[in-house]
Amino acid sequence: MIDFIKGSLILVGACLMLLSAIGLLRLPDLLTRMHATTKAAALGVILIMAAVGMHFAQAGVVARAFAIITFILITAPIAAHVIGRAGYFVGTKLWSGTIKDELRPNYDPLTHELKSGLETRENAKRQPRDSDPD
């Protein structure tokens, strides 16, 4: 039974990594590619490391597999976020089907400064509206 579980984990992990590679080739822009590679590949590696820990069943190997899983869970989303932001800031074109760009109102491409959402809301409160009576 344990061999079936290990084989299933390896097979599902490998399929997720294959899906990640296909997403990298087929998806239209940087941000969607980052999403595919980060989510699917990270989960694929986690499943394979779980199978490795189950296969060897030694404290040292299980500890290393757990450390790798923890490292991937911590670093993969952060790395994808940083690479995606860097790609956006250097002007990588978004897909033509992109519906919403939440950074556009807060990003100044000339100074490369990004205003936080709080600064934007505070500035909107301070500016008088055209419909307000004086």
Coordinates of C-alpha atoms in Angstrom, one line a residue:
M1 CA 0.0 0.0 0.0
I2 CA 2.8 2.4 0.8
D3 CA 4.4 1.7 -2.6
F4 CA 1.1 2.7 -4.2
I5 CA 1.0 6.0 -2.3
K6 CA 4.7 6.8 -3.1
G7 CA 4.1 6.0 -6.8
S8 CA 1.0 8.1 -6.8
L9 CA 2.8 11.1 -5.2
I10 CA 5.7 10.8 -7.7
L11 CA 3.3 10.5 -10.7
V12 CA 1.1 13.4 -9.7
G13 CA 4.2 15.5 -8.9
A14 CA 5.7 14.8 -12.3
C15 CA 2.4 15.5 -14.0
L16 CA 2.2 18.9 -12.2
M17 CA 5.7 19.7 -13.3
L18 CA 4.9 18.7 -16.9
L19 CA 1.8 20.9 -16.7
S20 CA 4.0 23.8 -15.4
A21 CA 6.3 23.3 -18.4
I22 CA 3.4 23.3 -20.8
G23 CA 2.0 26.5 -19.1
L24 CA 5.4 28.1 -19.6
L25 CA 5.2 27.5 -23.3
R26 CA 1.6 28.1 -23.9
L27 CA 0.5 31.0 -21.8
P28 CA 0.6 34.5 -23.3
D29 CA 2.5 36.8 -21.0
L30 CA 5.0 37.0 -18.1
L31 CA 2.5 37.2 -15.3
T32 CA 0.4 34.2 -16.3
R33 CA 3.5 32.2 -17.0
M34 CA 4.8 33.1 -13.5
H35 CA 1.6 31.9 -12.0
A36 CA 1.7 28.5 -13.8
T37 CA 5.3 27.8 -13.0
T38 CA 5.1 28.9 -9.4
K39 CA 2.0 27.0 -8.4
A40 CA 2.3 23.8 -10.4
A41 CA 6.0 23.3 -10.1
A42 CA 6.1 24.1 -6.4
L43 CA 3.3 21.6 -5.7
G44 CA 5.0 19.0 -7.9
V45 CA 8.3 19.3 -6.1
I46 CA 6.5 19.2 -2.7
L47 CA 4.7 15.9 -3.7
I48 CA 7.9 14.4 -5.0
M49 CA 9.8 15.3 -1.8
A50 CA 7.0 13.8 0.3
A51 CA 7.4 10.6 -1.7
V52 CA 11.2 10.7 -1.1
G53 CA 10.7 11.1 2.6
M54 CA 8.3 8.2 2.6
H55 CA 10.6 6.0 0.5
F56 CA 13.7 6.3 2.6
A57 CA 12.0 6.7 6.0
Q58 CA 15.2 7.7 7.7
A59 CA 15.2 10.7 10.1
G60 CA 18.0 12.5 8.1
V61 CA 16.3 12.1 4.7
V62 CA 12.8 13.0 6.1
A63 CA 14.3 16.1 7.8
R64 CA 15.9 17.2 4.5
A65 CA 12.7 16.6 2.5
F66 CA 10.8 18.6 5.1
A67 CA 13.4 21.4 4.9
I68 CA 13.1 21.4 1.1
I69 CA 9.3 21.6 1.2
T70 CA 9.4 24.4 3.8
F71 CA 12.0 26.3 1.7
I72 CA 9.9 26.0 -1.5
L73 CA 6.7 27.1 0.3
I74 CA 8.5 30.2 1.6
T75 CA 10.6 31.2 -1.4
A76 CA 8.5 30.3 -4.5
P77 CA 5.7 32.8 -4.0
I78 CA 8.1 35.6 -2.9
A79 CA 10.4 35.0 -5.9
A80 CA 7.5 34.9 -8.3
H81 CA 6.1 38.1 -6.9
V82 CA 9.5 39.9 -7.2
I83 CA 10.1 38.7 -10.7
G84 CA 6.6 39.6 -11.8
R85 CA 7.0 43.1 -10.3
A86 CA 10.3 43.6 -12.0
G87 CA 8.9 42.5 -15.3
Y88 CA 6.0 44.9 -14.9
F89 CA 8.3 47.8 -14.0
V90 CA 10.6 47.3 -17.0
G91 CA 7.6 47.5 -19.2
T92 CA 6.8 43.9 -20.2
K93 CA 3.6 43.9 -22.2
L94 CA 0.5 42.5 -20.6
W95 CA -1.7 40.1 -22.5
S96 CA -4.3 41.8 -24.6
G97 CA -7.1 39.9 -22.7
T98 CA -5.9 41.4 -19.3
I99 CA -9.0 42.8 -17.7
K100 CA -7.7 44.7 -14.7
D101 CA -4.3 46.3 -14.0
E102 CA -4.3 47.4 -10.4
L103 CA -0.7 48.8 -10.5
R104 CA -1.3 51.3 -13.3
P105 CA -2.9 54.0 -11.2
N106 CA -0.2 53.7 -8.5
Y107 CA 2.9 53.4 -10.7
D108 CA 4.8 56.3 -12.2
P109 CA 6.8 54.9 -15.1
L110 CA 9.0 58.0 -15.3
T111 CA 10.3 57.9 -11.7
H112 CA 9.6 54.1 -11.2
E113 CA 7.9 55.0 -7.9
L114 CA 5.0 52.9 -6.6
K115 CA 2.5 54.6 -4.3
S116 CA 0.8 52.4 -1.7
G117 CA -3.0 52.1 -1.8
L118 CA -3.1 54.1 1.5
E119 CA -1.3 57.1 -0.1
T120 CA -3.7 57.0 -3.1
R121 CA -6.8 57.0 -0.8
E122 CA -5.4 59.8 1.4
N123 CA -4.6 61.9 -1.7
A124 CA -8.1 61.3 -3.0
K125 CA -9.6 62.5 0.3
R126 CA -7.5 65.7 0.3
Q127 CA -8.4 66.7 -3.3
P128 CA -11.6 68.7 -3.6
R129 CA -14.1 67.2 -6.0
D130 CA -15.8 69.2 -8.8
S131 CA -19.3 68.6 -7.4
D132 CA -18.4 69.8 -3.9
P133 CA -19.8 73.3 -3.1
D134 CA -17.2 75.8 -1.9

